[in-house]
Coordinates of C-alpha atoms and ligand atoms in Angstrom, one line a residue:
X1290 CA 113.9 110.9 111.8
X1291 CA 110.7 111.6 113.7
X1292 CA 110.8 114.1 116.5
X1293 CA 108.9 113.7 119.7
X1294 CA 108.1 116.2 122.5
X1295 CA 108.2 114.7 126.0
X1296 CA 106.1 116.7 128.5
X1297 CA 107.0 116.0 132.1
X1298 CA 104.2 116.8 134.5
X1299 CA 105.4 115.0 137.6
X1300 CA 104.4 111.6 139.0
X1301 CA 106.4 108.7 140.3
X1302 CA 108.3 108.3 137.1
X1303 CA 110.4 111.3 137.9
X1304 CA 110.2 111.4 141.7
X1305 CA 113.0 111.3 144.3
X1306 CA 112.9 110.0 147.8
X1307 CA 112.4 112.4 150.7
X1308 CA 111.9 112.0 154.5
X1309 CA 108.1 112.1 153.7
X1310 CA 108.2 109.6 150.9
X1311 CA 108.6 110.1 147.2
X1312 CA 108.2 113.7 145.9
X1313 CA 108.1 115.2 142.4
X1314 CA 111.5 116.6 141.3
X1315 CA 112.7 118.8 138.5
X1316 CA 115.7 117.9 136.4
X1317 CA 114.2 114.8 134.8
X1318 CA 116.1 115.3 131.4
X1319 CA 119.4 115.2 133.2
X1320 CA 118.5 112.1 135.2
X1321 CA 117.4 110.4 132.0
X1322 CA 120.6 111.3 130.2
X1323 CA 122.6 109.9 133.1
X1324 CA 120.6 106.7 133.0
X1325 CA 121.0 106.3 129.2
X1326 CA 124.7 107.2 129.2
X1327 CA 126.2 107.0 125.7
X1328 CA 124.0 104.1 124.6
X1329 CA 123.0 104.4 120.9
X1330 CA 119.3 103.8 120.4
X1331 CA 118.8 103.6 116.7
X1332 CA 115.2 102.5 117.0
X1333 CA 114.2 105.5 119.0
X1334 CA 113.1 108.9 117.6
X1335 CA 114.8 112.1 118.6
X1336 CA 113.1 114.1 121.4
X1337 CA 113.0 117.3 123.3
X1338 CA 111.8 117.3 126.9
X1339 CA 110.0 120.1 128.7
X1340 CA 109.0 120.2 132.3
X1341 CA 105.8 121.8 133.5
X1342 CA 106.5 124.7 135.9
X1343 CA 104.4 123.1 138.7
X1344 CA 105.5 119.4 138.9
X1345 CA 102.9 117.4 140.9
X1346 CA 102.1 114.2 142.5
X1347 CA 99.0 113.5 140.3
X1348 CA 96.9 113.1 143.4
X1349 CA 97.0 116.9 143.4
X1350 CA 95.7 117.2 139.9
X1351 CA 93.0 119.7 139.2
X1352 CA 90.8 120.0 136.1
X1353 CA 92.7 123.2 135.2
X1354 CA 95.9 121.0 134.8
X1355 CA 94.2 119.3 131.9
X1356 CA 93.9 122.6 130.2
X1357 CA 97.5 123.5 130.9
X1358 CA 98.8 120.2 129.5
X1359 CA 96.6 120.5 126.4
X1360 CA 97.7 124.1 125.8
X1361 CA 101.3 122.9 126.0
X1362 CA 100.7 120.2 123.4
X1363 CA 98.8 122.5 121.1
X1364 CA 101.5 125.2 121.3
X1365 CA 104.0 122.7 120.0
X1366 CA 101.6 120.7 117.7
X1367 CA 103.2 121.6 114.4
X1368 CA 106.8 121.2 115.4
X1369 CA 106.6 117.5 116.5
X1370 CA 105.5 114.2 115.0
X1371 CA 104.2 112.9 118.3
X1372 CA 103.9 113.5 122.0
X1373 CA 104.7 111.6 125.2
X1374 CA 103.2 112.9 128.4
X1375 CA 104.9 111.8 131.7
X1376 CA 102.2 111.7 134.4
X1377 CA 101.5 110.3 137.8
X1378 CA 99.6 107.1 137.6
X1379 CA 96.9 108.0 140.2
X1380 CA 94.9 110.3 137.9
X1381 CA 96.5 109.4 134.6
X1382 CA 93.3 107.8 133.3
X1383 CA 91.4 111.1 134.0
X1384 CA 93.9 113.1 132.1
X1385 CA 94.0 110.7 129.2
X1386 CA 90.3 110.9 129.0
X1387 CA 90.2 114.7 129.2
X1388 CA 92.9 115.1 126.6
X1389 CA 91.1 112.8 124.2
X1390 CA 88.0 115.0 124.4
X1391 CA 90.0 118.3 124.1
X1392 CA 92.3 117.1 121.2
X1393 CA 89.5 116.0 118.9
X1394 CA 90.4 115.0 115.4
X1395 CA 94.0 114.6 116.2
X1396 CA 96.4 113.3 113.6
X1397 CA 99.5 112.4 115.7
X1398 CA 100.1 110.1 118.7
X1399 CA 99.7 111.5 122.2
X1400 CA 101.0 108.8 124.5
X1401 CA 100.6 109.1 128.3
X1402 CA 102.9 107.0 130.5
X1403 CA 104.3 107.0 134.0
X1404 CA 105.8 104.4 136.4
X1405 CA 105.1 102.5 139.5
X1406 CA 108.9 102.7 140.5
X1407 CA 110.8 105.9 139.7
X1408 CA 113.7 106.3 137.3
X1409 CA 116.0 107.1 140.2
X1410 CA 115.7 103.5 141.5
X1411 CA 118.0 100.8 140.0
X1412 CA 115.1 98.5 139.6
X1413 CA 112.3 100.5 137.9
X1414 CA 109.6 100.4 135.2
X1415 CA 110.1 104.0 134.3
X1416 CA 112.8 103.6 131.7
X1417 CA 110.9 100.8 129.9
X1418 CA 107.6 102.6 129.9
X1419 CA 109.2 105.8 128.6
X1420 CA 111.3 104.2 125.9
X1421 CA 108.4 102.1 124.7
X1422 CA 106.2 105.1 124.6
X1423 CA 108.8 107.1 122.6
X1424 CA 109.1 104.2 120.1
X1425 CA 105.3 104.0 119.6
X1426 CA 104.9 107.8 119.4
X1427 CA 107.7 108.0 116.8
X1428 CA 107.3 105.0 114.7
X1429 CA 103.6 103.9 114.8
X1430 CA 100.6 105.4 113.1
X1431 CA 98.4 105.9 116.3
X1432 CA 96.4 109.1 115.9
X1433 CA 94.9 108.8 119.4
X1434 CA 95.4 109.7 123.0
X1435 CA 96.7 106.4 124.4
X1436 CA 98.2 105.0 127.6
X1437 CA 101.3 103.0 127.1
X1438 CA 102.2 101.0 130.2
X1439 CA 103.9 97.7 131.0
X1440 CA 103.8 96.5 127.4
X1441 CA 100.2 97.5 126.7
X1442 CA 98.9 100.2 124.5
X1443 CA 95.4 101.2 125.7
X1444 CA 92.9 103.7 124.4
X1445 CA 93.3 106.6 126.8
X1446 CA 89.6 107.2 127.4
X1447 CA 89.0 103.5 128.1
X1448 CA 91.8 103.2 130.6
X1449 CA 91.5 102.8 134.4
X1450 CA 94.1 102.4 137.1
X1451 CA 93.4 98.9 138.3
X1452 CA 96.3 98.0 140.6
X1453 CA 98.2 100.1 143.1
X1454 CA 101.1 97.7 143.4
X1455 CA 101.6 95.7 140.2
X1456 CA 103.7 97.0 137.3
X1457 CA 100.7 96.2 135.1
X1458 CA 98.8 99.1 136.7
X1459 CA 96.3 99.9 134.0
X1460 CA 93.5 98.0 132.3
X1461 CA 90.9 98.8 129.6
X1462 CA 88.0 96.8 131.0
X1463 CA 85.5 97.5 128.2
X1464 CA 87.7 97.7 125.1
X1465 CA 90.5 95.5 123.9
X1466 CA 94.1 96.8 124.1
X1467 CA 95.2 98.7 120.9
X1468 CA 98.5 96.9 121.0
X1469 CA 100.7 94.5 122.9
X1470 CA 104.4 95.3 123.1
X1471 CA 106.7 92.3 123.8
X1472 CA 109.7 91.5 121.7
X1473 CA 107.6 92.7 118.9
X1474 CA 105.0 95.4 118.7
X1475 CA 101.6 94.0 117.7
X1476 CA 99.2 96.8 116.9
X1477 CA 95.5 96.0 116.4
X1478 CA 95.2 98.4 113.5
X1479 CA 91.6 97.6 112.9
X1480 CA 90.7 99.1 116.3
X1481 CA 92.6 102.4 115.8
X1482 CA 90.7 105.6 115.2
X1483 CA 91.2 107.1 111.7
X1484 CA 93.4 110.2 111.6
X1485 CA 91.3 113.4 111.7
X1486 CA 91.7 117.1 111.1
X1487 CA 92.6 118.8 114.4
X1488 CA 89.5 120.4 115.9
X1489 CA 90.9 121.2 119.3
X1490 CA 88.5 122.5 122.0
X1491 CA 90.1 123.9 125.1
X1492 CA 87.4 124.7 127.6
X1493 CA 87.8 126.5 130.9
X1494 CA 87.0 124.1 133.7
X1495 CA 85.1 124.8 136.9
X1496 CA 86.5 122.3 139.3
X1497 CA 83.3 122.1 141.3
X1498 CA 81.0 121.5 138.3
X1499 CA 81.0 117.7 138.4
X1500 CA 80.5 115.6 141.5
X1501 CA 80.2 111.8 142.3
X1502 CA 78.0 109.7 144.5
X1503 CA 78.6 106.0 145.0
X1504 CA 75.4 104.3 146.2
X1505 CA 75.9 101.9 149.2
X1506 CA 73.6 100.1 151.6
X1507 CA 72.3 102.7 154.0
X1508 CA 72.9 105.8 151.8
X1509 CA 70.9 108.6 153.2
X1510 CA 69.3 111.5 151.3
X1511 CA 71.3 113.8 153.6
X1512 CA 74.5 112.8 151.9
X1513 CA 73.0 113.6 148.5
X1514 CA 71.6 116.9 149.9
X1515 CA 75.1 117.9 151.1
X1516 CA 76.6 117.1 147.7
X1517 CA 74.1 119.2 145.9
X1518 CA 74.4 122.1 148.4
X1519 CA 76.7 124.1 146.1
X1520 CA 75.3 126.2 143.2
X1521 CA 78.5 125.3 141.3
X1522 CA 77.4 121.6 140.9
X1523 CA 76.0 121.0 137.4
X1524 CA 76.5 117.3 136.9
X1525 CA 76.3 114.3 139.3
X1526 CA 77.8 110.9 138.5
X1527 CA 75.8 108.3 140.3
X1528 CA 77.7 105.1 140.7
X1529 CA 75.0 102.5 141.1
X1530 CA 75.1 98.7 141.5
X1531 CA 75.4 96.1 138.8
X1532 CA 73.6 96.9 135.5
X1533 CA 72.7 100.3 136.8
X1534 CA 70.5 99.7 139.8
X1535 CA 70.0 102.3 142.6
X1536 CA 68.2 101.7 145.9
X1537 CA 64.9 102.7 144.1
X1538 CA 62.9 101.8 147.2
X1539 CA 64.4 104.8 149.0
X1540 CA 61.8 107.3 148.0
X1541 CA 63.3 110.4 149.5
X1542 CA 66.5 109.7 147.6
X1543 CA 64.8 109.1 144.3
X1544 CA 62.7 112.3 144.7
X1545 CA 65.8 114.3 145.4
X1546 CA 67.5 112.9 142.3
X1547 CA 64.4 113.8 140.3
X1548 CA 64.3 117.3 141.6
X1549 CA 68.0 117.7 140.8
X1550 CA 67.4 116.6 137.3
X1551 CA 64.4 118.9 136.9
X1552 CA 66.6 121.8 138.2
X1553 CA 69.0 121.2 135.3
X1554 CA 71.6 119.1 137.0
X1555 CA 72.7 116.4 134.6
X1556 CA 72.6 113.1 136.5
X1557 CA 74.5 110.2 134.9
X1558 CA 74.2 106.6 135.9
X1559 CA 77.4 104.4 135.8
X1560 CA 78.0 101.0 137.3
X1561 CA 80.3 100.4 140.2
X1562 CA 81.4 97.2 138.6
X1563 CA 84.9 97.0 137.2
X1564 CA 83.6 95.8 133.9
X1565 CA 80.4 95.9 131.9
X1566 CA 77.8 98.5 131.1
X1567 CA 74.7 100.1 132.4
X1568 CA 71.4 98.7 131.2
X1569 CA 69.0 101.1 132.9
X1570 CA 65.8 99.2 132.9
X1571 CA 67.0 95.6 133.0
X1572 CA 65.6 95.7 136.5
X1573 CA 62.7 97.7 137.9
X1574 CA 65.1 99.5 140.3
X1575 CA 67.1 100.8 137.3
X1576 CA 64.0 101.6 135.3
X1577 CA 63.0 104.1 138.1
X1578 CA 65.9 106.2 136.9
X1579 CA 64.5 106.3 133.3
X1580 CA 61.4 107.9 134.7
X1581 CA 63.3 110.7 136.4
X1582 CA 65.6 111.8 133.6
X1583 CA 68.8 110.1 134.6
X1584 CA 71.2 109.5 131.7
X1585 CA 72.5 106.0 131.4
X1586 CA 76.2 106.2 131.0
X1587 CA 76.6 103.1 128.8
X1588 CA 80.1 101.5 129.1
X1589 CA 81.9 104.7 129.8
X1590 CA 84.6 104.5 132.5
X1591 CA 84.1 106.7 135.6
X1592 CA 87.1 108.7 134.5
X1593 CA 85.9 109.2 130.9
X1594 CA 82.4 110.2 132.0
X1595 CA 83.8 112.6 134.6
X1596 CA 86.1 114.2 132.1
X1597 CA 83.5 114.3 129.3
X1598 CA 81.0 116.0 131.6
X1599 CA 83.7 118.6 132.5
X1600 CA 84.5 119.2 128.8
X1601 CA 80.9 119.6 127.8
X1602 CA 80.1 121.9 130.7
X1603 CA 83.3 123.8 130.2
X1604 CA 82.5 124.3 126.5
X1605 CA 79.2 126.0 127.6
X1606 CA 76.7 123.3 126.7
X1607 CA 73.4 123.4 128.6
X1608 CA 71.8 120.4 130.4
X1609 CA 69.8 119.2 127.3
X1610 CA 72.8 119.1 125.1
X1611 CA 75.0 117.5 127.8
X1612 CA 72.4 114.8 128.3
X1613 CA 72.3 114.2 124.6
X1614 CA 76.1 114.3 123.9
X1615 CA 77.3 112.3 126.9
X1616 CA 76.4 108.8 125.6
X1617 CA 77.4 109.6 122.0
X1618 CA 80.8 108.2 121.1
X1619 CA 83.2 111.1 120.2
X1620 CA 86.5 109.3 120.0
X1621 CA 86.0 105.7 120.9
X1622 CA 85.2 106.2 124.6
X1623 CA 81.9 104.2 124.6
X1624 CA 80.2 101.6 122.5
Ligands
LIG669 N1 101.1 109.3 143.5 C1 101.8 109.1 142.3 C2 101.2 110.1 141.3 O1 100.1 109.8 140.8 C3 101.7 107.7 141.9 C4 102.4 107.4 140.5 O2 102.8 108.2 139.8 O3 102.5 106.2 140.3 O4 101.8 111.1 140.9

């Protein structure tokens, strides 16, 4: 019988109501046992559950939490056949991306899930998401970091939270789902990564190293200046329009970006669109970025690009290597 480790980090799935709204709460294993009662579940693997010491609403997530979660998984790697990480949905896509870059060459499933309605409510999506994730982690050959949510199995580093209210909270806009889980489980095996040999890289993160700037009509160079004011910033994700177009006619802005790039700050161009990729140079506005050393971020999600920059910088890479590695697919995160 396969054995799975469930790591509970917080999030709606295990929250309880309070006067201020839902809050993270310890004692998830007990609440789950009460909910399951004595029901036999022959198609489920056996599991152990551990809770992180600091349970959080994932809106409070810091890059250091990625390291804590990864360390917990690595500590128990040999003892289990697969892992389920219970996480708040707000930043689940960031954590899924970061784990995929830290747990390179993994040979077992790591499934992240959560819920839009907590387990403590009679009507909830927590139980279904958890049991489905357990089943996938225990019985299916998925050597990847995945998100399993509302009947879909998605590649973790392709996932985004797309809906704050629907139970189908996640999407994988630039890559097909790895599986659909209805009455039957339909895995798209041809899309899965091949099992590797664990080559785990657990960097130390500097929370201020990566910053983000969405372009918008009227964006002033003062906003960029303020963002780059800290010596700690080593990478800037520029969220441009459409196929990767910035307001190239804004000379002061472009000159400041060029200077940042020349100073060794890695500037990466992603699209604000929900789907599609950057084609830096399809338009003259975008081509301007090619001339000033901005890296086109291909079809990476914002979450994956953000986490990958943190992982590269945290591993000690310099700007030249970061610029080179960012658009190279490591584990299916970009095309
Ligand atoms: N704020 C919650 C969290 O991310 C939302 C959720 O889990 O659905 O922890």
